[in-house]
mmCIF file of C-alpha atoms in Angstrom:
data_model
loop_
_atom_site.group_PDB
_atom_site.id
_atom_site.type_symbol
_atom_site.label_atom_id
_atom_site.label_comp_id
_atom_site.label_asym_id
_atom_site.label_seq_id
_atom_site.Cartn_x
_atom_site.Cartn_y
_atom_site.Cartn_z
ATOM 1 C CA MET M 1 57.572 48.277 -3.627
ATOM 2 C CA ALA M 2 59.539 45.768 -5.728
ATOM 3 C CA THR M 3 60.478 43.887 -2.581
ATOM 4 C CA LEU M 4 56.827 43.749 -1.451
ATOM 5 C CA SER M 5 55.750 42.525 -4.890
ATOM 6 C CA ASN M 6 58.390 39.798 -4.887
ATOM 7 C CA LEU M 7 57.293 38.757 -1.401
ATOM 8 C CA LYS M 8 53.661 38.399 -2.524
ATOM 9 C CA ARG M 9 54.705 36.344 -5.554
ATOM 10 C CA THR M 10 56.769 34.095 -3.288
ATOM 11 C CA GLN M 11 53.795 33.610 -0.930
ATOM 12 C CA ARG M 12 51.503 32.684 -3.854
ATOM 13 C CA THR M 13 54.088 30.166 -5.110
ATOM 14 C CA ILE M 14 54.344 28.543 -1.666
ATOM 15 C CA ILE M 15 50.531 28.338 -1.328
ATOM 16 C CA THR M 16 50.229 26.802 -4.793
ATOM 17 C CA LYS M 17 52.878 24.193 -4.005
ATOM 18 C CA ASN M 18 51.191 23.375 -0.694
ATOM 19 C CA ASN M 19 47.829 22.935 -2.431
ATOM 20 C CA GLU M 20 49.422 20.664 -5.032
ATOM 21 C CA GLU M 21 51.056 18.609 -2.292
ATOM 22 C CA ASN M 22 47.759 18.363 -0.381
ATOM 23 C CA THR M 23 45.978 17.295 -3.546
ATOM 24 C CA PHE M 24 48.619 14.645 -4.177
ATOM 25 C CA ILE M 25 48.370 13.393 -0.601
ATOM 26 C CA ASN M 26 44.553 13.194 -0.711
ATOM 27 C CA THR M 27 44.601 11.319 -4.008
ATOM 28 C CA SER M 28 47.154 8.901 -2.618
ATOM 29 C CA ALA M 29 44.995 8.353 0.450
ATOM 30 C CA LEU M 30 41.987 7.522 -1.736
ATOM 31 C CA SER M 31 44.043 4.988 -3.693
ATOM 32 C CA ASP M 32 44.743 3.051 -0.492
ATOM 33 C CA PRO M 33 41.309 2.191 0.976
ATOM 34 C CA THR M 34 41.253 0.823 4.504
ATOM 35 C CA SER M 35 37.651 -0.089 5.410
ATOM 36 C CA ASP M 36 35.849 -3.111 3.953
ATOM 37 C CA LEU M 37 33.371 -0.839 2.191
ATOM 38 C CA GLU M 38 36.144 1.249 0.602
ATOM 39 C CA ILE M 39 37.964 -1.878 -0.576
ATOM 40 C CA PHE M 40 34.732 -3.240 -2.021
ATOM 41 C CA ALA M 41 33.936 0.067 -3.761
ATOM 42 C CA LYS M 42 37.365 0.073 -5.392
ATOM 43 C CA GLU M 43 36.795 -3.500 -6.582
ATOM 44 C CA VAL M 44 33.504 -2.437 -8.184
ATOM 45 C CA LEU M 45 35.171 0.507 -9.919
ATOM 46 C CA ASN M 46 37.980 -1.707 -11.224
ATOM 47 C CA ALA M 47 35.415 -4.169 -12.611
ATOM 48 C CA LEU M 48 33.657 -1.355 -14.480
ATOM 49 C CA ILE M 49 36.914 -0.143 -15.989
ATOM 50 C CA SER M 50 37.914 -3.700 -16.890
ATOM 51 C CA ASP M 51 34.610 -4.186 -18.760
ATOM 52 C CA ASN M 52 35.010 -0.844 -20.574
ATOM 53 C CA LEU M 53 31.863 0.601 -19.016
ATOM 54 C CA PRO M 54 31.586 4.261 -18.013
ATOM 55 C CA PRO M 55 31.641 4.587 -14.198
ATOM 56 C CA THR M 56 28.246 6.307 -14.031
ATOM 57 C CA PRO M 57 26.151 6.075 -10.834
ATOM 58 C CA ASN M 58 23.730 3.672 -12.514
ATOM 59 C CA ASN M 59 26.429 1.316 -13.795
ATOM 60 C CA PHE M 60 28.215 1.479 -10.448
ATOM 61 C CA ALA M 61 24.987 0.475 -8.666
ATOM 62 C CA LEU M 62 24.458 -2.443 -11.051
ATOM 63 C CA TYR M 63 27.980 -3.819 -10.565
ATOM 64 C CA PHE M 64 27.768 -3.065 -6.849
ATOM 65 C CA ASP M 65 24.796 -5.463 -6.520
ATOM 66 C CA ARG M 66 26.234 -8.118 -8.815
ATOM 67 C CA ILE M 67 29.648 -8.314 -7.133
ATOM 68 C CA LEU M 68 28.110 -8.132 -3.652
ATOM 69 C CA GLU M 69 26.257 -11.407 -4.323
ATOM 70 C CA ASP M 70 29.591 -13.284 -4.326
ATOM 71 C CA LYS M 71 30.828 -11.786 -1.056
ATOM 72 C CA SER M 72 30.598 -13.266 2.433
ATOM 73 C CA GLU M 73 27.358 -13.066 4.363
ATOM 74 C CA SER M 74 28.938 -10.846 7.023
ATOM 75 C CA LEU M 75 30.040 -8.291 4.416
ATOM 76 C CA ARG M 76 26.601 -8.355 2.775
ATOM 77 C CA ARG M 77 24.969 -7.680 6.142
ATOM 78 C CA GLN M 78 27.434 -4.886 6.910
ATOM 79 C CA ILE M 79 26.869 -3.133 3.594
ATOM 80 C CA GLY M 80 23.123 -3.808 3.733
ATOM 81 C CA SER M 81 22.844 -2.021 7.085
ATOM 82 C CA ILE M 82 24.592 1.010 5.579
ATOM 83 C CA LEU M 83 22.288 1.044 2.556
ATOM 84 C CA GLU M 84 19.209 0.950 4.784
ATOM 85 C CA LEU M 85 20.234 4.310 6.209
ATOM 86 C CA GLU M 86 19.987 5.955 2.800
ATOM 87 C CA GLU M 87 16.898 7.928 1.939
ATOM 88 C CA GLY M 88 14.292 6.532 -0.419
ATOM 89 C CA ASN M 89 14.480 7.425 -4.096
ATOM 90 C CA GLN M 90 12.036 9.373 -6.235
ATOM 91 C CA GLU M 91 10.186 6.259 -7.389
ATOM 92 C CA GLU M 92 9.445 5.295 -3.786
ATOM 93 C CA SER M 93 8.109 8.800 -3.155
ATOM 94 C CA SER M 94 5.901 8.486 -6.223
ATOM 95 C CA ILE M 95 4.529 5.212 -4.897
ATOM 96 C CA GLU M 96 3.609 6.822 -1.579
ATOM 97 C CA LEU M 97 1.922 9.688 -3.425
ATOM 98 C CA GLU M 98 -0.101 7.247 -5.491
ATOM 99 C CA LYS M 99 -1.242 5.431 -2.364
ATOM 100 C CA ILE M 100 -2.414 8.692 -0.815
ATOM 101 C CA LEU M 101 -4.273 9.698 -3.975
ATOM 102 C CA LYS M 102 -6.057 6.368 -4.117
ATOM 103 C CA GLN M 103 -7.028 6.666 -0.467
ATOM 104 C CA GLY M 104 -8.430 10.129 -1.158
ATOM 105 C CA PHE M 105 -10.402 8.775 -4.091
ATOM 106 C CA SER M 106 -11.817 6.041 -1.872
ATOM 107 C CA SER M 107 -12.867 8.610 0.734
ATOM 108 C CA VAL M 108 -14.680 10.764 -1.822
ATOM 109 C CA LYS M 109 -16.470 7.697 -3.141
ATOM 110 C CA SER M 110 -17.575 6.751 0.380
ATOM 111 C CA ILE M 111 -18.948 10.243 0.999
ATOM 112 C CA LEU M 112 -20.989 10.090 -2.184
ATOM 113 C CA GLN M 113 -22.351 6.658 -1.305
ATOM 114 C CA LEU M 114 -23.334 7.875 2.150
ATOM 115 C CA SER M 115 -25.023 10.953 0.711
ATOM 116 C CA ALA M 116 -26.915 8.810 -1.786
ATOM 117 C CA THR M 117 -28.141 6.606 1.053
ATOM 118 C CA LEU M 118 -29.285 9.653 2.993
ATOM 119 C CA TYR M 119 -31.148 10.944 -0.054
ATOM 120 C CA LYS M 120 -32.921 7.592 -0.462
ATOM 121 C CA ASN M 121 -33.996 7.686 3.187
ATOM 122 C CA ILE M 122 -35.428 11.185 2.804
ATOM 123 C CA SER M 123 -37.304 10.101 -0.330
ATOM 124 C CA LEU M 124 -38.730 7.170 1.590
ATOM 125 C CA MET M 125 -39.855 9.547 4.338
ATOM 126 C CA GLU M 126 -41.689 11.655 1.758
ATOM 127 C CA LYS M 127 -43.559 8.616 0.484
ATOM 128 C CA ILE M 128 -44.539 7.610 4.008
ATOM 129 C CA LEU M 129 -45.857 11.101 4.746
ATOM 130 C CA GLU M 130 -47.882 11.107 1.522
ATOM 131 C CA LYS M 131 -49.401 7.787 2.435
ATOM 132 C CA ARG M 132 -50.313 8.952 5.947
ATOM 133 C CA GLN M 133 -51.814 12.168 4.574
ATOM 134 C CA ASP M 134 -54.115 10.170 2.319
ATOM 135 C CA GLU M 135 -55.200 8.046 5.262
ATOM 136 C CA ILE M 136 -55.910 11.042 7.500
ATOM 137 C CA LYS M 137 -58.078 12.726 4.825
ATOM 138 C CA ASP M 138 -60.671 10.024 5.405
ATOM 139 C CA ILE M 139 -60.971 11.061 9.075
ATOM 140 C CA PRO M 140 -62.635 14.569 9.289
ATOM 141 C CA SER M 141 -62.140 14.869 13.043
ATOM 142 C CA LEU M 142 -58.412 14.942 12.671
ATOM 143 C CA SER M 143 -58.137 18.137 10.672
ATOM 144 C CA GLY M 144 -55.592 19.558 13.091
ATOM 145 C CA ALA M 145 -53.410 16.543 12.728
ATOM 146 C CA ASN M 146 -53.803 16.759 8.969
ATOM 147 C CA ASP M 147 -52.602 20.358 8.990
ATOM 148 C CA LEU M 148 -49.637 19.375 11.109
ATOM 149 C CA LEU M 149 -48.692 16.612 8.743
ATOM 150 C CA ALA M 150 -49.058 18.954 5.787
ATOM 151 C CA SER M 151 -46.699 21.428 7.425
ATOM 152 C CA LEU M 152 -44.281 18.667 8.247
ATOM 153 C CA GLY M 153 -44.476 17.473 4.667
ATOM 154 C CA ASP M 154 -43.584 20.938 3.408
ATOM 155 C CA ASP M 155 -40.555 21.033 5.677
ATOM 156 C CA VAL M 156 -39.393 17.627 4.569
ATOM 157 C CA GLY M 157 -39.940 18.635 0.941
ATOM 158 C CA LYS M 158 -37.740 21.679 1.365
ATOM 159 C CA LEU M 159 -35.075 19.572 3.031
ATOM 160 C CA SER M 160 -35.284 17.040 0.244
ATOM 161 C CA SER M 161 -34.867 19.777 -2.368
ATOM 162 C CA ILE M 162 -31.750 21.037 -0.616
ATOM 163 C CA LEU M 163 -30.329 17.539 -0.376
ATOM 164 C CA LYS M 164 -30.978 16.941 -4.069
ATOM 165 C CA LYS M 165 -28.947 20.015 -4.964
ATOM 166 C CA GLN M 166 -26.141 18.994 -2.605
ATOM 167 C CA VAL M 167 -26.029 15.464 -3.945
ATOM 168 C CA SER M 168 -26.002 16.783 -7.515
ATOM 169 C CA HIS M 169 -23.120 19.084 -6.622
ATOM 170 C CA MET M 170 -21.233 16.271 -4.896
ATOM 171 C CA LYS M 171 -21.773 14.073 -7.934
ATOM 172 C CA THR M 172 -20.203 16.734 -10.136
ATOM 173 C CA ILE M 173 -17.227 17.008 -7.779
ATOM 174 C CA TYR M 174 -16.918 13.230 -7.705
ATOM 175 C CA GLU M 175 -16.859 13.003 -11.495
ATOM 176 C CA GLU M 176 -14.199 15.709 -11.681
ATOM 177 C CA THR M 177 -12.139 13.929 -9.015
ATOM 178 C CA ALA M 178 -12.552 10.603 -10.809
ATOM 179 C CA THR M 179 -11.243 12.189 -14.018
ATOM 180 C CA ILE M 180 -8.203 13.585 -12.209
ATOM 181 C CA VAL M 181 -7.465 10.284 -10.494
ATOM 182 C CA LYS M 182 -7.829 8.467 -13.819
ATOM 183 C CA GLN M 183 -5.245 10.807 -15.321
ATOM 184 C CA VAL M 184 -2.925 10.101 -12.387
ATOM 185 C CA GLU M 185 -3.480 6.348 -12.768
ATOM 186 C CA ASN M 186 -2.422 6.603 -16.407
ATOM 187 C CA GLU M 187 0.934 7.925 -15.171
ATOM 188 C CA THR M 188 1.368 5.569 -12.232
ATOM 189 C CA ILE M 189 4.241 3.130 -11.904
ATOM 190 C CA PHE M 190 2.964 1.010 -9.020
ATOM 191 C CA ASP M 191 0.537 -1.909 -8.826
ATOM 192 C CA ASN M 192 -1.089 -1.445 -5.440
ATOM 193 C CA GLN M 193 -2.773 -4.850 -5.610
ATOM 194 C CA PHE M 194 0.470 -6.830 -5.498
ATOM 195 C CA GLY M 195 2.973 -4.293 -4.164
ATOM 196 C CA VAL M 196 5.190 -4.247 -7.278
ATOM 197 C CA TYR M 197 5.598 -2.025 -10.339
ATOM 198 C CA ASN M 198 2.950 -2.073 -13.076
ATOM 199 C CA LYS M 199 3.065 -3.047 -16.741
ATOM 200 C CA ARG M 200 3.501 0.535 -17.948
ATOM 201 C CA PHE M 201 6.627 1.021 -15.839
ATOM 202 C CA LEU M 202 7.979 -2.387 -16.894
ATOM 203 C CA ILE M 203 7.739 -1.591 -20.602
ATOM 204 C CA THR M 204 9.395 1.793 -20.052
ATOM 205 C CA LYS M 205 12.297 0.146 -18.220
ATOM 206 C CA LEU M 206 12.644 -2.562 -20.872
ATOM 207 C CA GLU M 207 12.821 0.024 -23.651
ATOM 208 C CA GLN M 208 15.437 1.998 -21.722
ATOM 209 C CA GLU M 209 17.500 -1.137 -21.142
ATOM 210 C CA VAL M 210 17.432 -2.090 -24.831
ATOM 211 C CA HIS M 211 18.866 1.345 -25.662
ATOM 212 C CA LEU M 212 21.619 0.826 -23.063
ATOM 213 C CA ILE M 213 22.402 -2.624 -24.487
ATOM 214 C CA ASP M 214 22.730 -1.079 -27.929
ATOM 215 C CA GLU M 215 25.126 1.498 -26.517
ATOM 216 C CA PHE M 216 27.318 -0.603 -24.203
ATOM 217 C CA LYS M 217 26.852 -4.150 -25.604
ATOM 218 C CA HIS M 218 26.185 -5.842 -22.255
ATOM 219 C CA LYS M 219 23.748 -8.686 -21.531
ATOM 220 C CA SER M 220 20.403 -8.399 -19.744
ATOM 221 C CA SER M 221 17.533 -10.844 -19.364
ATOM 222 C CA LEU M 222 13.803 -10.987 -18.722
ATOM 223 C CA ILE M 223 11.894 -13.660 -16.835
ATOM 224 C CA THR M 224 8.128 -14.069 -16.619
ATOM 225 C CA VAL M 225 6.493 -15.954 -13.758
ATOM 226 C CA ARG M 226 3.020 -17.126 -12.844
ATOM 227 C CA LEU M 227 1.385 -19.615 -10.534
ATOM 228 C CA THR M 228 0.608 -22.809 -12.457
ATOM 229 C CA LYS M 229 -3.028 -23.340 -13.357
ATOM 230 C CA ALA M 230 -3.020 -26.667 -11.524
ATOM 231 C CA THR M 231 -1.946 -24.924 -8.314
ATOM 232 C CA GLY M 232 -4.598 -22.239 -8.707
ATOM 233 C CA GLU M 233 -7.326 -24.837 -9.212
ATOM 234 C CA ILE M 234 -6.573 -26.550 -5.900
ATOM 235 C CA VAL M 235 -8.738 -23.997 -4.098
ATOM 236 C CA GLN M 236 -12.042 -22.521 -5.257
ATOM 237 C CA SER M 237 -11.957 -19.390 -3.137
ATOM 238 C CA GLU M 238 -10.996 -16.309 -5.163
ATOM 239 C CA LYS M 239 -9.609 -14.731 -2.014
ATOM 240 C CA ALA M 240 -7.324 -17.712 -1.395
ATOM 241 C CA GLN M 241 -6.190 -17.703 -5.024
ATOM 242 C CA HIS M 242 -5.393 -14.009 -4.754
ATOM 243 C CA LEU M 243 -3.349 -14.637 -1.598
ATOM 244 C CA MET M 244 -1.328 -17.313 -3.409
ATOM 245 C CA VAL M 245 -0.555 -14.921 -6.265
ATOM 246 C CA ARG M 246 0.434 -12.227 -3.766
ATOM 247 C CA THR M 247 2.788 -14.738 -2.165
ATOM 248 C CA VAL M 248 4.517 -15.249 -5.515
ATOM 249 C CA ALA M 249 4.919 -11.470 -5.867
ATOM 250 C CA ARG M 250 6.375 -11.217 -2.369
ATOM 251 C CA LEU M 251 8.898 -13.985 -3.026
ATOM 252 C CA LEU M 252 9.892 -12.364 -6.322
ATOM 253 C CA LEU M 253 10.702 -9.176 -4.451
ATOM 254 C CA LYS M 254 12.607 -11.175 -1.851
ATOM 255 C CA THR M 255 14.913 -12.749 -4.445
ATOM 256 C CA SER M 256 15.369 -9.608 -6.549
ATOM 257 C CA ARG M 257 18.336 -7.239 -6.419
ATOM 258 C CA ARG M 258 17.983 -3.489 -6.066
ATOM 259 C CA SER M 259 18.833 -3.122 -9.749
ATOM 260 C CA ASP M 260 16.110 -5.577 -10.852
ATOM 261 C CA THR M 261 12.636 -4.455 -11.874
ATOM 262 C CA VAL M 262 9.738 -6.589 -10.593
ATOM 263 C CA ALA M 263 6.351 -5.794 -12.143
ATOM 264 C CA HIS M 264 2.853 -7.191 -12.536
ATOM 265 C CA TYR M 265 2.351 -7.772 -16.248
ATOM 266 C CA GLY M 266 -1.336 -8.607 -15.817
ATOM 267 C CA SER M 267 -3.684 -11.519 -15.001
ATOM 268 C CA GLY M 268 -1.414 -12.769 -12.223
ATOM 269 C CA ILE M 269 1.675 -12.845 -14.464
ATOM 270 C CA PHE M 270 4.812 -11.181 -13.126
ATOM 271 C CA ALA M 271 7.958 -10.098 -14.932
ATOM 272 C CA MET M 272 11.428 -9.364 -13.625
ATOM 273 C CA MET M 273 14.069 -7.567 -15.658
ATOM 274 C CA LEU M 274 17.581 -8.682 -14.707
ATOM 275 C CA LYS M 275 20.073 -5.989 -15.690
ATOM 276 C CA HIS M 276 23.620 -7.013 -16.646
ATOM 277 C CA THR M 277 22.574 -10.675 -16.419
ATOM 278 C CA ASP M 278 23.168 -13.200 -19.188
ATOM 279 C CA ILE M 279 20.976 -16.248 -19.864
ATOM 280 C CA GLU M 280 23.066 -18.591 -17.712
ATOM 281 C CA SER M 281 22.821 -16.238 -14.740
ATOM 282 C CA ALA M 282 19.092 -15.841 -15.399
ATOM 283 C CA LYS M 283 18.756 -19.635 -15.284
ATOM 284 C CA ARG M 284 20.433 -19.730 -11.878
ATOM 285 C CA ALA M 285 18.175 -16.949 -10.632
ATOM 286 C CA SER M 286 15.147 -18.897 -11.894
ATOM 287 C CA GLU M 287 16.345 -22.023 -10.090
ATOM 288 C CA ARG M 288 16.628 -20.082 -6.822
ATOM 289 C CA LEU M 289 13.190 -18.566 -7.295
ATOM 290 C CA TYR M 290 11.604 -21.928 -8.107
ATOM 291 C CA ASP M 291 13.158 -23.545 -5.022
ATOM 292 C CA LEU M 292 12.117 -20.651 -2.790
ATOM 293 C CA VAL M 293 8.489 -20.746 -3.942
ATOM 294 C CA SER M 294 8.296 -24.549 -3.739
ATOM 295 C CA SER M 295 9.678 -24.591 -0.196
ATOM 296 C CA SER M 296 7.362 -21.844 1.059
ATOM 297 C CA ASN M 297 4.538 -22.919 3.350
ATOM 298 C CA PHE M 298 1.065 -21.801 2.307
ATOM 299 C CA PHE M 299 -1.851 -22.877 4.491
ATOM 300 C CA ILE M 300 -5.584 -22.681 3.825
ATOM 301 C CA SER M 301 -7.905 -23.978 6.552
ATOM 302 C CA GLU M 302 -5.020 -25.871 8.156
ATOM 303 C CA HIS M 303 -4.215 -27.577 4.848
ATOM 304 C CA GLU M 304 -0.753 -26.978 3.410
ATOM 305 C CA ILE M 305 -0.572 -26.234 -0.302
ATOM 306 C CA GLN M 306 2.671 -26.558 -2.221
ATOM 307 C CA LEU M 307 3.029 -23.657 -4.606
ATOM 308 C CA ARG M 308 4.243 -24.347 -8.127
ATOM 309 C CA ILE M 309 5.257 -21.711 -10.657
ATOM 310 C CA ALA M 310 6.061 -21.631 -14.358
ATOM 311 C CA ILE M 311 9.017 -19.509 -15.499
ATOM 312 C CA GLY M 312 9.939 -18.237 -18.950
ATOM 313 C CA ILE M 313 13.298 -16.659 -19.797
ATOM 314 C CA ALA M 314 14.223 -14.402 -22.710
ATOM 315 C CA GLU M 315 17.289 -12.367 -23.553
ATOM 316 C CA LEU M 316 16.885 -8.640 -24.030
ATOM 317 C CA THR M 317 18.336 -7.821 -27.421
ATOM 318 C CA THR M 318 18.270 -5.054 -29.991
ATOM 319 C CA ALA M 319 17.408 -7.627 -32.669
ATOM 320 C CA ARG M 320 13.739 -7.584 -31.647
ATOM 321 C CA SER M 321 11.245 -5.210 -30.082
ATOM 322 C CA VAL M 322 10.306 -5.159 -26.416
ATOM 323 C CA ASP M 323 6.875 -6.597 -27.266
ATOM 324 C CA GLN M 324 8.514 -9.483 -29.125
ATOM 325 C CA THR M 325 10.790 -10.169 -26.156
ATOM 326 C CA LEU M 326 7.785 -10.221 -23.836
ATOM 327 C CA ILE M 327 5.948 -12.626 -26.144
ATOM 328 C CA CYS M 328 9.050 -14.821 -26.271
ATOM 329 C CA ALA M 329 9.234 -15.003 -22.470
ATOM 330 C CA LEU M 330 5.482 -15.610 -22.123
ATOM 331 C CA GLU M 331 5.521 -18.435 -24.673
ATOM 332 C CA ALA M 332 8.495 -20.003 -22.891
ATOM 333 C CA MET M 333 6.572 -19.759 -19.614
ATOM 334 C CA ASP M 334 3.586 -21.560 -21.180
ATOM 335 C CA ALA M 335 5.901 -24.269 -22.505
ATOM 336 C CA ALA M 336 7.449 -24.734 -19.052
ATOM 337 C CA GLU M 337 4.005 -25.158 -17.512
ATOM 338 C CA ASN M 338 3.003 -27.765 -20.092
ATOM 339 C CA ASN M 339 6.054 -29.861 -19.193
ATOM 340 C CA PRO M 340 6.005 -30.707 -15.444
ATOM 341 C CA LYS M 341 9.621 -31.912 -15.606
ATOM 342 C CA LEU M 342 10.864 -28.413 -16.469
ATOM 343 C CA ARG M 343 11.432 -25.690 -13.921
ATOM 344 C CA PHE M 344 11.802 -23.056 -16.607
ATOM 345 C CA MET M 345 12.093 -22.655 -20.347
ATOM 346 C CA VAL M 346 14.336 -20.333 -22.352
ATOM 347 C CA GLY M 347 12.681 -18.653 -25.326
ATOM 348 C CA ASN M 348 14.457 -18.090 -28.623
#
């Protein structure tokens, strides 16, 4: 028995040593990346450690985007193709859900409008029958026809009564649905009109970022953008003006990184939060955006219109509230628009 016990202990010792050796080998293999993506990932991790930031998934994603900007175009394409294979995140799923809800709301509204039209037509039929009945009463020889019309009138009246109840019921359902949709809209994060996030989501993200800045002492910036009033006044058509504003939103998304937050602040004003981006980097981003918008072709009735935007920049800081930072960026944007020589203005 002692020999068997010693043998088992020896086997356990060998297994433990083998596991330790395997663990050591695997760790060593990870420390020597071979593919371009592995080498790049290690560079990102080293940058996080060098900047004394915790290597959390969020911080890794932020540095991943920032460092990738300085890499070759071939590497960016290679990594971009890999990222496209990843599944969408929860926010994208929420956006799709919101779109479906709004489509459902539109369908219910259309049904109610159609029912209301049908009810109006039935009411009109009742009035016509009443008028014809009055006319027939003056002709005694048509008593049979009068009876027929009276019977028909009763049938139409019954049908009208049923329709009134149905329409009333549908109206109640519509009001309940409208209340539910309104509650959902109060929790939405997406601006369906321009295809970007909404003001509510923007403010939430800004508040979260200020807390992170307070914790980790990094730099982040906010830019606000709108089409200049002079550009908007070139055309009188509201539809054309809306298309120009949508173009600005599309170009904002095109220049943004995955870690940036692009949102519609309201009244055609857009905001983009640039995480881990200081003022100088925000200036360069604004220059790229300004050049991209200015070089974009926008045609109305075969006439090309050169788009011009005003940009305001503000640093996200714990020294002021999110509302104050927004006001700072908006005032800088107004100042940039009032001075045609400026592409952007930095608020203090």
